[in-house]
mmCIF file of C-alpha atoms in Angstrom:
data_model
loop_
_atom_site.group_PDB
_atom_site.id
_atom_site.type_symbol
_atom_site.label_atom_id
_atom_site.label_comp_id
_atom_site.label_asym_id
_atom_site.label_seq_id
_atom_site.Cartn_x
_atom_site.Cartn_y
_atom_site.Cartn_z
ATOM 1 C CA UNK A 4 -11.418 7.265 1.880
ATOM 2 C CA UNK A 5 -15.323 6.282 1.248
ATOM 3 C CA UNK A 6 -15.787 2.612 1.494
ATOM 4 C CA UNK A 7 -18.041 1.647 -2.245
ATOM 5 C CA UNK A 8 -18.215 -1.837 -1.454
ATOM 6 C CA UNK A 9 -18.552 -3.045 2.010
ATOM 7 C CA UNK A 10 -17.760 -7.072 0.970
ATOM 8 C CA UNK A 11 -14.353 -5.769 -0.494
ATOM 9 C CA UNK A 12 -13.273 -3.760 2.257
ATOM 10 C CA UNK A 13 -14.167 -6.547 4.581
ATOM 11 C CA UNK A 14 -12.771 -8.780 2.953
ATOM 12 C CA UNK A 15 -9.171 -6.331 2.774
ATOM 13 C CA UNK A 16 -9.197 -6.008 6.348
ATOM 14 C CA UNK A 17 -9.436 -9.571 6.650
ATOM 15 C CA UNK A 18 -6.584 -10.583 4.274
ATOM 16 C CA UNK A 19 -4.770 -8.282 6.077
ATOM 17 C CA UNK A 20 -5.068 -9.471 9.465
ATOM 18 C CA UNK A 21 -5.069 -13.683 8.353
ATOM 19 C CA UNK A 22 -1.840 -12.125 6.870
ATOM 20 C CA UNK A 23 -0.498 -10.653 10.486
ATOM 21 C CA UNK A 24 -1.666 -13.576 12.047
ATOM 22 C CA UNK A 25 0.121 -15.803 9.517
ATOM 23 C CA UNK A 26 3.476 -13.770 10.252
ATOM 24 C CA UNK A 27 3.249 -14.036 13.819
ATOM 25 C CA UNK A 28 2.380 -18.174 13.204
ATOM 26 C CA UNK A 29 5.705 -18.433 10.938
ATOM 27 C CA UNK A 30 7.666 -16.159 13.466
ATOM 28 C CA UNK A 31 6.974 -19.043 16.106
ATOM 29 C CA UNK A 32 8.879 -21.600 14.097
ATOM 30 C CA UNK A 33 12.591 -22.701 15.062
ATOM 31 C CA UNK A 34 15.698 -21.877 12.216
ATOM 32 C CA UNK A 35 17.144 -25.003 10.800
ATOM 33 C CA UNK A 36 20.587 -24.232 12.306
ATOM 34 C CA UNK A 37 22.435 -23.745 9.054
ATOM 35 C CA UNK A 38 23.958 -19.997 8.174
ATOM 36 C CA UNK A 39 21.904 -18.749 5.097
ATOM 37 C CA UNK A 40 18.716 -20.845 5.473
ATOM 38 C CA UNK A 41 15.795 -19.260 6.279
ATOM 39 C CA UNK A 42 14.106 -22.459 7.570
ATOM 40 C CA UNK A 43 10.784 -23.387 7.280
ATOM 41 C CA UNK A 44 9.331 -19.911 8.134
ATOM 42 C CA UNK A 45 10.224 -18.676 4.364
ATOM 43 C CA UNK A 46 7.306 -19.811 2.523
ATOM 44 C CA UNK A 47 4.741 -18.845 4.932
ATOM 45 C CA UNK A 48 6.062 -15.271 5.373
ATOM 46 C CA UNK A 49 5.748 -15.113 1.460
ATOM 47 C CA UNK A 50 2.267 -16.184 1.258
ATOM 48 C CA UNK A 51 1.588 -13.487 4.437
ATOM 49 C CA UNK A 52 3.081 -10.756 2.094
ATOM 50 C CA UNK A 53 1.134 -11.433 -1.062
ATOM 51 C CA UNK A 54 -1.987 -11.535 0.931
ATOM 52 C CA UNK A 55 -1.196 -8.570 2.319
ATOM 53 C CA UNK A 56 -0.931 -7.100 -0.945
ATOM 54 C CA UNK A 57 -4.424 -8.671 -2.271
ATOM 55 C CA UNK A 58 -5.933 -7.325 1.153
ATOM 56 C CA UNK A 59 -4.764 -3.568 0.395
ATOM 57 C CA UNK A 60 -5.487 -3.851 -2.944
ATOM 58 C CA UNK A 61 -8.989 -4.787 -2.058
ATOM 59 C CA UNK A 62 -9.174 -1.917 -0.002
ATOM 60 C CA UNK A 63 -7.535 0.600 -2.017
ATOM 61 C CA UNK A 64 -9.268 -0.202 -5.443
ATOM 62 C CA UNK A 65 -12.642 -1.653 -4.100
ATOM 63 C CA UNK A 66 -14.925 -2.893 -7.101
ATOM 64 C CA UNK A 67 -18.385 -1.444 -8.275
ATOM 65 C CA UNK A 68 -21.236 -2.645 -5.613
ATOM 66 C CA UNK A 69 -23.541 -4.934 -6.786
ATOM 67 C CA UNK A 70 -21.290 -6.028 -9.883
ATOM 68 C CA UNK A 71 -21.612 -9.821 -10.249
ATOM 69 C CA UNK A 72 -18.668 -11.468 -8.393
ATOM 70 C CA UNK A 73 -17.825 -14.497 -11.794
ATOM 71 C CA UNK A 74 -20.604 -15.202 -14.462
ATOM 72 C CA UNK A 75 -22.100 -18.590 -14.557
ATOM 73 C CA UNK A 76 -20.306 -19.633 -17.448
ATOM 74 C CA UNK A 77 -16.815 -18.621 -15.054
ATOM 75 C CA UNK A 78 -18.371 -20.129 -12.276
ATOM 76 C CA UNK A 79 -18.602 -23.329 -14.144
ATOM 77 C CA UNK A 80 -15.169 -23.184 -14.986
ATOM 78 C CA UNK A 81 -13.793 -22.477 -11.797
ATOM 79 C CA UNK A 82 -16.069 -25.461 -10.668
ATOM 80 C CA UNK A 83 -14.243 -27.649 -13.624
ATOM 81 C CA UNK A 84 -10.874 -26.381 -12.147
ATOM 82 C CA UNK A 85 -11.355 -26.999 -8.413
ATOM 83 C CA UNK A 86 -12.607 -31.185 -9.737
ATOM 84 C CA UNK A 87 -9.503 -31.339 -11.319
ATOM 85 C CA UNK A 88 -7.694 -30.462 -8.124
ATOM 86 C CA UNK A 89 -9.979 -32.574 -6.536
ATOM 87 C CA UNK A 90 -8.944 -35.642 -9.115
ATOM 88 C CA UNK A 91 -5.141 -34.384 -8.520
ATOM 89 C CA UNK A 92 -5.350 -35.036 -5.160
ATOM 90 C CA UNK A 93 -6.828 -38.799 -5.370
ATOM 91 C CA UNK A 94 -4.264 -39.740 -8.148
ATOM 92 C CA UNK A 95 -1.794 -38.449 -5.902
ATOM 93 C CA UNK A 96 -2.574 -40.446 -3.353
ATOM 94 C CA UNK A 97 -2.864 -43.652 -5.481
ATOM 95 C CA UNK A 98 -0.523 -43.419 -7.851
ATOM 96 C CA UNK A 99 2.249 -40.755 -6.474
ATOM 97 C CA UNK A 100 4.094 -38.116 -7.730
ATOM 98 C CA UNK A 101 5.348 -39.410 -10.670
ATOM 99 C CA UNK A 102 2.121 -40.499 -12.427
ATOM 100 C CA UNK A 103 -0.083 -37.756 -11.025
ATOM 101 C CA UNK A 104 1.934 -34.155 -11.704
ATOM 102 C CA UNK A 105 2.312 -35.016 -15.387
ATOM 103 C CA UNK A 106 -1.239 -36.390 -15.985
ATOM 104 C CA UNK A 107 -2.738 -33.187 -14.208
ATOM 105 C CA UNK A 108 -0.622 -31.149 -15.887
ATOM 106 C CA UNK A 109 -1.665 -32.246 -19.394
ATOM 107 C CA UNK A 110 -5.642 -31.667 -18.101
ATOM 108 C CA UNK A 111 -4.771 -28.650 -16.919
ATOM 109 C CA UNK A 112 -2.904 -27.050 -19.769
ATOM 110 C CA UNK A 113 -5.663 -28.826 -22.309
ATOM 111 C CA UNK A 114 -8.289 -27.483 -20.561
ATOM 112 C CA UNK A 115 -7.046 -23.848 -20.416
ATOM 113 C CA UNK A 116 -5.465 -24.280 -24.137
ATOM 114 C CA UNK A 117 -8.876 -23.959 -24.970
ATOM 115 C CA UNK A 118 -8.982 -20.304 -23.805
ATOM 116 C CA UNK A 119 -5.603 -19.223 -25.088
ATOM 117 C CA UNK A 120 -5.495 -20.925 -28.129
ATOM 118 C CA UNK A 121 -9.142 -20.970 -29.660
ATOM 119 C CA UNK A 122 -8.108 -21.125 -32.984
ATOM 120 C CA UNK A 123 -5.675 -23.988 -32.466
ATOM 121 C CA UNK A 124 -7.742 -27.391 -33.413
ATOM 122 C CA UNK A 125 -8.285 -30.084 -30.847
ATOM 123 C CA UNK A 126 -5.088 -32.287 -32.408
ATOM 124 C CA UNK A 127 -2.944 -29.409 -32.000
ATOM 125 C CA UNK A 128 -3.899 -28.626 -28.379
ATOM 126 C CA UNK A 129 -3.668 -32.629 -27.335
ATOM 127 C CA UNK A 130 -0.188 -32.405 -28.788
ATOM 128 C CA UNK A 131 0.865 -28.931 -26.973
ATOM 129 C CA UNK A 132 -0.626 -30.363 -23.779
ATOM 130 C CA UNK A 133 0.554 -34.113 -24.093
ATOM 131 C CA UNK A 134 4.060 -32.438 -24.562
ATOM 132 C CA UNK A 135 4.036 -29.771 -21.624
ATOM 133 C CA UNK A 136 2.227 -32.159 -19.318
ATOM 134 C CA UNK A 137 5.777 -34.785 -19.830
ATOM 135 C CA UNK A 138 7.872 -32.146 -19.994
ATOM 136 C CA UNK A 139 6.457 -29.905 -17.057
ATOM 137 C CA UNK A 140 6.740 -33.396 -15.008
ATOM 138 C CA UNK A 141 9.931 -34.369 -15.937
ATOM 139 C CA UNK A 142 11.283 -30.773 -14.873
ATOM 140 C CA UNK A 143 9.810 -30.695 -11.674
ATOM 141 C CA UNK A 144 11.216 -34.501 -10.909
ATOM 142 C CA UNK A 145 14.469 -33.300 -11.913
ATOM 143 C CA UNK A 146 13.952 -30.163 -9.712
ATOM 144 C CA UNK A 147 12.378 -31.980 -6.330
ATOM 145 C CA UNK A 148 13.853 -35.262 -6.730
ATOM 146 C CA UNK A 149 17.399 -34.733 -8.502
ATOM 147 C CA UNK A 150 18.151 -30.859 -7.439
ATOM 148 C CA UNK A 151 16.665 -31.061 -3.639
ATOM 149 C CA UNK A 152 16.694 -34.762 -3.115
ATOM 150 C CA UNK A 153 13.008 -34.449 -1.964
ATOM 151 C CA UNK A 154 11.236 -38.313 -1.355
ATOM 152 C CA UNK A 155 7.652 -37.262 -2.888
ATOM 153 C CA UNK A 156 5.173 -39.973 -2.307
ATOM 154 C CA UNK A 157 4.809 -43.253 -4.647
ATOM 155 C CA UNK A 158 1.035 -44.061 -4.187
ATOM 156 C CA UNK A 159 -0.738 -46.753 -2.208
ATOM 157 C CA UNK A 160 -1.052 -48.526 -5.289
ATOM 158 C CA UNK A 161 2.233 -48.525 -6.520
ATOM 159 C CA UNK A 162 4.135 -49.367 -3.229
ATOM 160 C CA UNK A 163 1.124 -52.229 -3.009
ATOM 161 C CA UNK A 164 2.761 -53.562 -6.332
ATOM 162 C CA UNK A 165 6.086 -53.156 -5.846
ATOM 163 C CA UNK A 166 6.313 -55.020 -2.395
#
């Protein structure tokens, strides 16, 4: 195999062995106790997989050398994105689960409607978002708080007002 793009194939061997160390990490962890679970060690092993799928894919199919990595109207996008993480994880914090997942989610979907759906007008894309962002919310509450009985966090500033 002839290696086109050194950043690619380093970066493949990488994924690869964050992946092995991840496994051995998640291997280190006790089992809950109870037949059938696979404990807390489930989630980590599946993130080690899929990067070691993205780390021989980036070996096996390497890209052109020299090929620009995200434009600069993509790189302004992804900049957008990683804010609104950024924002996610502040209203998180001070407002909790229930105000923050279904506000994000509305930014989230509005922003990218505007990809998707570029012939949609503005209204209709508010109205698509508005609707997924409550009803995205509202299924992951039932899912977390209902179906696992999960205690997500209620925000500094809501357990400040309802002490």
């Amino acid at each position: 195999m002839k290696i086109k793009n050194k950043k690619d194939f380093g970066l493949g061997i990488f994924c690869i062995l964050f992946a092995a160390l991840i496994t051995y990490l998640s291997m280190q962890l006790r089992a809950t106790g109870y037949e059938g679970d696979p404990g807390p060690k489930m989630f980590p092993m599946i993130g080690a997989v899929i990067l070691a799928i993205c780390g021989i894919s980036l070996i096996v199919k390497q890209g052109e050398p020299g090929k620009a990595f995200l434009t600069p109207a993509q790189w302004k996008a992804a900049g957008k994105l990683f804010g609104i993480y950024i924002v996610f994880v502040v209203l998180f914090w001070l407002f909790g689960f229930i105000f923050a997942v279904p506000l994000v989610l509305f930014i989230i979907t509005f922003m990218l409607s505007g990809l998707s759906a570029k012939d949609a007008g503005i209204k209709k894309r508010l109205i698509i978002s508005l609707i997924f962002g409550i009803v995205g919310g509202a299924v992951l509450y039932v899912a977390y708080v209902i179906g696992l009985d999960a205690q997500m966090p209620k925000g500094v500033l809501i357990k400040m007002l309802t002490k």
